[in-house]
Amino acid sequence: MAKPAATATDAPSLEAQAPARELGPVFKAAAGPAKWADDRLGLAALGRKNLRKVFPDHWSFLLGEIALYSFIICLLTGVFLTIWFKPSMAEIEYEGSYQLLKGLHMSEAYSSSLALSFDIRGGLLMRQMHHWAAMLFIAAMLAHSLRVFFTGAFRKPRELNWLLGVGLLAIGLIEGFAGYSLPDDLLSGTGLRFVDGLIRSIPIIGTWAEFFVFNGEFPGDLIIARLYMVHILLVPAIILGLIAAHLALVFYHKHTQYPGPGRTEENVVGYPLYPVYMAKAGGFFFIVFGVVTLMGGLMQINPVWTFGPYNPAEVTAGSQPDWYMGFVEGAIRIMPNWESHIGGTTWSWNVAIPGLGLMGLMFGLMAAYPFIERWVTGDTGEHHILDRPRNNPTRTAFGVAAMTCYGMFWIGGGNDIVATQFRVSLNAVTYFLRVAVFVAPVLAFIITKRICIGLQRADAERLLHGAETGIIVRGPSGSYGERHVPISADEAFTLTQHVEPLPLTDGSEEEYAGVPAKEARSERLRRKATRFYFQDNLRKPSRAELEAAAHHQALEAGHGGHGDGHGDGQAPRHGHEDNGHDGHGNGNGHHAIGSSESESSTH
Amino acid sequence: MRFLSSRRRHPAAKVMLLVAALFVMGALYSVVAPASQSSADTGTSQQIAEGRALFAVGCASCHGLNGEGNGTVGGSVLGPSLIGVGAASVDFQVGTGRMPMARPGAQAPQKPNQYSEEEIAALAAYVASLGPGPEIPKPEEYDPASVSEEDIARGGELFRTNCSACHNFAGAGGALPNGKYAPALYGVSNKHLYEAMLTGPQQMPVFSDGVLTPDDKRAVIGYLNELHEQPNQGGLTLGGIGPVSEGLWAFIIGLGSLVGFAIWIAAKGAKAR
Amino acid sequence: MSSIEKHSPSRVERLGDTPRYPVADPGMEEHVPRLTDVDEAAADRATRQVAMMFGLVPLLAIAFVVIYFAVPKSWFIDFGPLKANAQHVGLGVTLGLAILLIGIAAVQWARQLMADTEMVDHRHPASSSDDDRVAIMRDVDAGIEESQITRRKVLGRSLVGALAALGLPAIAVFADLGPWPTKKVRAATIESTIWAEGVRLVNDITYEPIKAASIVIGQLVNGEPENLKDLEGTAFLQEKAKAAIIVVRMDPQTIKIPDSRKDWHVGGILCYSKICTHVGCPISLWEQQTHHLLCPCHQSTFDLGDSGVVVFGPAARSLPQLPITVDAEGYLVARGPFTVPVGPSYFERDSRNDYKQGDN
């Protein structure tokens, strides 16, 4: 097999040659300033280490970049918006250019949002870009976290980076919600009113929290100004800090990579940061920016002027939060009306559990998962090769179950829209979801696990019996079967390189002799968990099995009139060359005659 | 007759029968009715008689021969009493095709109107004769042409206070319990908007003139007209039902197209061999 | 755990008792040159594509500026389903395409023309070397020794105490975030409204008083107390957020009126708080035939024909009812304030007096 032209091990020799090459014209011009900067900052040493850092190439590694770029777009457009937006709840009479609201009383916040939409050129574009980018920011973070979860990229040494990501996702929701509330239109005010009820419902301290957040009774006169500070200063600063730490860790750990030939736990294969990744990632920034700009220009979002100013006695059908709060909204909608009245106190479970508990549960589970899985596997090694989701069916099934549960809550958040758009009963949708949030994830778990194990079987099938050719062969007895060819060594390696954790038996009493009871109990539980996790896995074929299978295939190929040497039966890695394909393909006509007598198909 | 007997339970049979009956009636009346009779006149005995005949064919099966209602069947009202509902109610229900209903259900959906204007006027006159109720509004009552811009903005306030809870901020409609819904208000005529507020059809509450004055109603109608006529500002409306559809499009267009670009960026291009 | 470690199967066995790699690593794929690497014409073509995309950007940027200054706000475009403000769409499309083209061109450049040889970098364990660990521990230890913190323990303890004490001011400065909801403050704010005996019920927005005679069966009025008119600004919003009511008229024969509320209505005209007891959305989605009132926020449903009890959804408490009567001129007036606090639950709320289904 040919080797790549340049590897890090070759690097010294390349470096040795480098001075021989004359530096390009760019250097002549830049030499002076570069030297000036390096004299003061020592950039050369820093750059030398990182400029040619290798990043693996895969589309799913770009999901996090979408989130990063969307955030940058939010920062840029947000600065524009702050130039005109007035975070004030002072009441004024609207005298702007939007006819249908003329003369109405409203807050300065709403009035300035209208001014941005109608009187500042490009203001509406910036508002809409800001909102679309915010939606994309959280959507991309969610998609990115799913990629990381399903490929097991959260394993050692990246657990801390996973936690940073969970923190970013959680705080992203707060940032989005704070922004949604700023224009003080009817929808955002309704959302704030909901938050007021939510805060109130916290047991024991709820009323105090409400009065402290709203500066007294809802709506008070400060909440917009406070949320403005949270939205443009406090939370963005935290997000920037978390992003910086997140990226620094990606740099330090080097990116994970998908399994493949030449990819090991000790290396990373890909393209250098400079120039390829600068062009690709930089270009992708512009692509994200361009797409968001086009969306802002062509797709209307949050038309606050049609909602009207906030008025605490008004409400609209279809009052929903933005999509990322939809699961909380759904939980609140489908929750049964539990409330306890103990003495002179009220415990509002119907709001507190779905409103606060669900978010806590979701982010708590996300944060805990890497540590739970590590405890089960007892795995202390570093992992840089990503898992194919099928090779850890239980983890994959957990992920799909969680997604299903989230999806059910999500549907709940739009149950009125579902009812009107699909002409079903609102009450029926609600009753259905009350059951479905518990049952659907279980079904999803079972189905996903079965699919994964099915895919494992398909892998084993390809390893042991080769790939289907589409060539149907008729045996002497008249039976038909399909001819298979061995798969390439690259593929065989990719399919078999994964770590295979095994279920553990409980162990005999002697094994626990002298072990404190608590530790023994924990170990028994852990072993039970390994059985739950790994018992149903299909074991990958051993080297001996693969060799036997290859030998068998070669024999068959020989019987099949192809004893011309290309099915040489050594190992799958020598399996097929291009001429092998051709041989099978061209020989279509005479296969039937020479087919193996004992077995015409490879099964 | 086998053709008819095998199809008499077809869902369209009632409608077809109705259309046929109406056709016959209409033809009869066109022969019998004096040409000078103006259909706009209300409450003439001639019209009431016509209306009674139409009522007997199209409405009496549910509302009773004399509009007295048909009581309840299995807990649900089969046909409410029409005594005192007034002409405006008939004009709205029949004029928007909600009545006669094709079959009993949670809610009478809007559908193409089966009656001519003269027939609706006759039906309305007949029902109005059963007991006093709101009359069909005159054009000057519901025409918002004279409403000032200031009043249109106030109409928006009234709309958001009284109407948007069910009909949505944009008049796109919304869900009610148990499969019922508040219909969308796009393309509803001014007269029918006015009549709906005046009479409170089906589950909709009444907004009588004593509480929501004709001026207020005109302001609401004026606001709705303006709202639906004004061009969009920010691009495609995406269904205009708020954050649910926006979220859907953020995923489909936004994330979808960007993932497409990401696949292109990471894909291996054309190779030399 | 370590004591079990020696009893449990060894590491290797736990991760798999077969060696990890049944198939040997065949090494990296062979590098196949791209069309643009071997065919100069293809490379030229790609170069032209990239340059053309970059070249379009200045044109679009100029178009953006022209649209910004030349297209008035009042122009609209009507193009198939797209009916929108011409200036807005023009700015968005020109700027969006300009930015997008830069991105596509840069990626095309990287994909087609920059060297695409895959490189290999070595990884190092995330952990430091043992030498570093030992050295740092020694340094830390030396620092502890030199600071004398272990010898003079009071230093460390007093430092921790001093830093911890700073937490008190840090917390205390936030005590003025809002008024403290003591019993008295609660009674004056969230537990009371501006409703009082004799306050007229008026229409929301228009403030027209409501005559009992003008309300027909099936009528819904979104109302407010007349004295709301006198308030403005924050006080107005705060009171409106609690005092909003709905007035409905039902046939008294078809509804249940408990004995305790016999004189709370006027001939079937009943008045309820408009504020949902769940999280406080204003509700006015009333079905005149079923007498059910639905909250559009979370679909709690109240039966106004049965003293406002909950029939569906997440709300737990009945909708508070306002006792009303008519004054000498025939206008609806309140007989007194709400008997229970309106709006969503809070911890200190005494909910034992709320109306429950079956109460009298």
PDB file of C-alpha atoms in Angstrom, chain A residues 127-128 131-136 139 180 185 187 295 299-307 318 320-324 410 417, chain B residues 169 232 234-255:
ATOM      1  CA  ARG A 127     -33.042  41.754  13.562  1.00  0.00           C
ATOM      2  CA  GLN A 128     -34.032  38.746  11.492  1.00  0.00           C
ATOM      3  CA  HIS A 131     -32.936  35.757  15.461  1.00  0.00           C
ATOM      4  CA  TRP A 132     -32.193  33.122  12.815  1.00  0.00           C
ATOM      5  CA  ALA A 133     -28.570  32.901  13.923  1.00  0.00           C
ATOM      6  CA  ALA A 134     -29.696  32.463  17.531  1.00  0.00           C
ATOM      7  CA  MET A 135     -32.002  29.607  16.550  1.00  0.00           C
ATOM      8  CA  LEU A 136     -29.216  28.025  14.504  1.00  0.00           C
ATOM      9  CA  ALA A 139     -29.839  23.871  16.904  1.00  0.00           C
ATOM     10  CA  TYR A 180     -36.715  36.655  23.084  1.00  0.00           C
ATOM     11  CA  ASP A 185     -44.236  42.456  22.274  1.00  0.00           C
ATOM     12  CA  LEU A 187     -45.602  37.042  22.644  1.00  0.00           C
ATOM     13  CA  MET A 295     -32.567  33.651   5.612  1.00  0.00           C
ATOM     14  CA  MET A 299     -37.719  34.471   5.615  1.00  0.00           C
ATOM     15  CA  GLN A 300     -39.700  36.540   8.082  1.00  0.00           C
ATOM     16  CA  ILE A 301     -39.119  35.729  11.716  1.00  0.00           C
ATOM     17  CA  ASN A 302     -40.660  37.160  14.869  1.00  0.00           C
ATOM     18  CA  PRO A 303     -42.754  39.883  13.200  1.00  0.00           C
ATOM     19  CA  VAL A 304     -43.234  41.793  16.465  1.00  0.00           C
ATOM     20  CA  TRP A 305     -45.384  44.457  14.805  1.00  0.00           C
ATOM     21  CA  THR A 306     -48.158  41.948  14.149  1.00  0.00           C
ATOM     22  CA  PHE A 307     -48.139  40.794  17.786  1.00  0.00           C
ATOM     23  CA  GLY A 318     -50.542  29.895  19.285  1.00  0.00           C
ATOM     24  CA  GLN A 320     -45.255  29.525  21.925  1.00  0.00           C
ATOM     25  CA  PRO A 321     -41.667  30.076  22.918  1.00  0.00           C
ATOM     26  CA  ASP A 322     -38.856  29.626  20.404  1.00  0.00           C
ATOM     27  CA  TRP A 323     -38.165  26.016  19.524  1.00  0.00           C
ATOM     28  CA  TYR A 324     -35.437  25.391  22.076  1.00  0.00           C
ATOM     29  CA  TRP A 410     -41.509  19.002  21.870  1.00  0.00           C
ATOM     30  CA  ILE A 417     -50.691  23.745  16.441  1.00  0.00           C
TER      31      ILE A 417
ATOM     32  CA  PHE B 169     -52.720  37.580  16.445  1.00  0.00           C
ATOM     33  CA  ASN B 232     -45.240  41.483   4.313  1.00  0.00           C
ATOM     34  CA  GLY B 234     -39.569  40.619   6.240  1.00  0.00           C
ATOM     35  CA  GLY B 235     -39.964  37.985   3.521  1.00  0.00           C
ATOM     36  CA  LEU B 236     -41.857  34.702   3.356  1.00  0.00           C
ATOM     37  CA  THR B 237     -44.349  34.350   6.196  1.00  0.00           C
ATOM     38  CA  LEU B 238     -43.611  30.638   6.820  1.00  0.00           C
ATOM     39  CA  GLY B 239     -47.243  29.933   7.602  1.00  0.00           C
ATOM     40  CA  GLY B 240     -47.581  32.893   9.940  1.00  0.00           C
ATOM     41  CA  ILE B 241     -48.320  30.752  12.961  1.00  0.00           C
ATOM     42  CA  GLY B 242     -45.457  31.922  15.101  1.00  0.00           C
ATOM     43  CA  PRO B 243     -42.437  30.242  16.672  1.00  0.00           C
ATOM     44  CA  VAL B 244     -43.414  26.628  15.920  1.00  0.00           C
ATOM     45  CA  SER B 245     -43.132  27.054  12.177  1.00  0.00           C
ATOM     46  CA  GLU B 246     -40.084  29.302  12.566  1.00  0.00           C
ATOM     47  CA  GLY B 247     -38.300  26.593  14.526  1.00  0.00           C
ATOM     48  CA  LEU B 248     -39.201  24.009  11.911  1.00  0.00           C
ATOM     49  CA  TRP B 249     -37.742  26.170   9.138  1.00  0.00           C
ATOM     50  CA  ALA B 250     -34.616  26.936  11.165  1.00  0.00           C
ATOM     51  CA  PHE B 251     -33.936  23.210  11.156  1.00  0.00           C
ATOM     52  CA  ILE B 252     -35.018  22.452   7.589  1.00  0.00           C
ATOM     53  CA  ILE B 253     -33.558  25.437   5.739  1.00  0.00           C
ATOM     54  CA  GLY B 254     -30.896  26.622   8.157  1.00  0.00           C
ATOM     55  CA  LEU B 255     -29.360  23.488   9.565  1.00  0.00           C
TER      56      LEU B 255
END
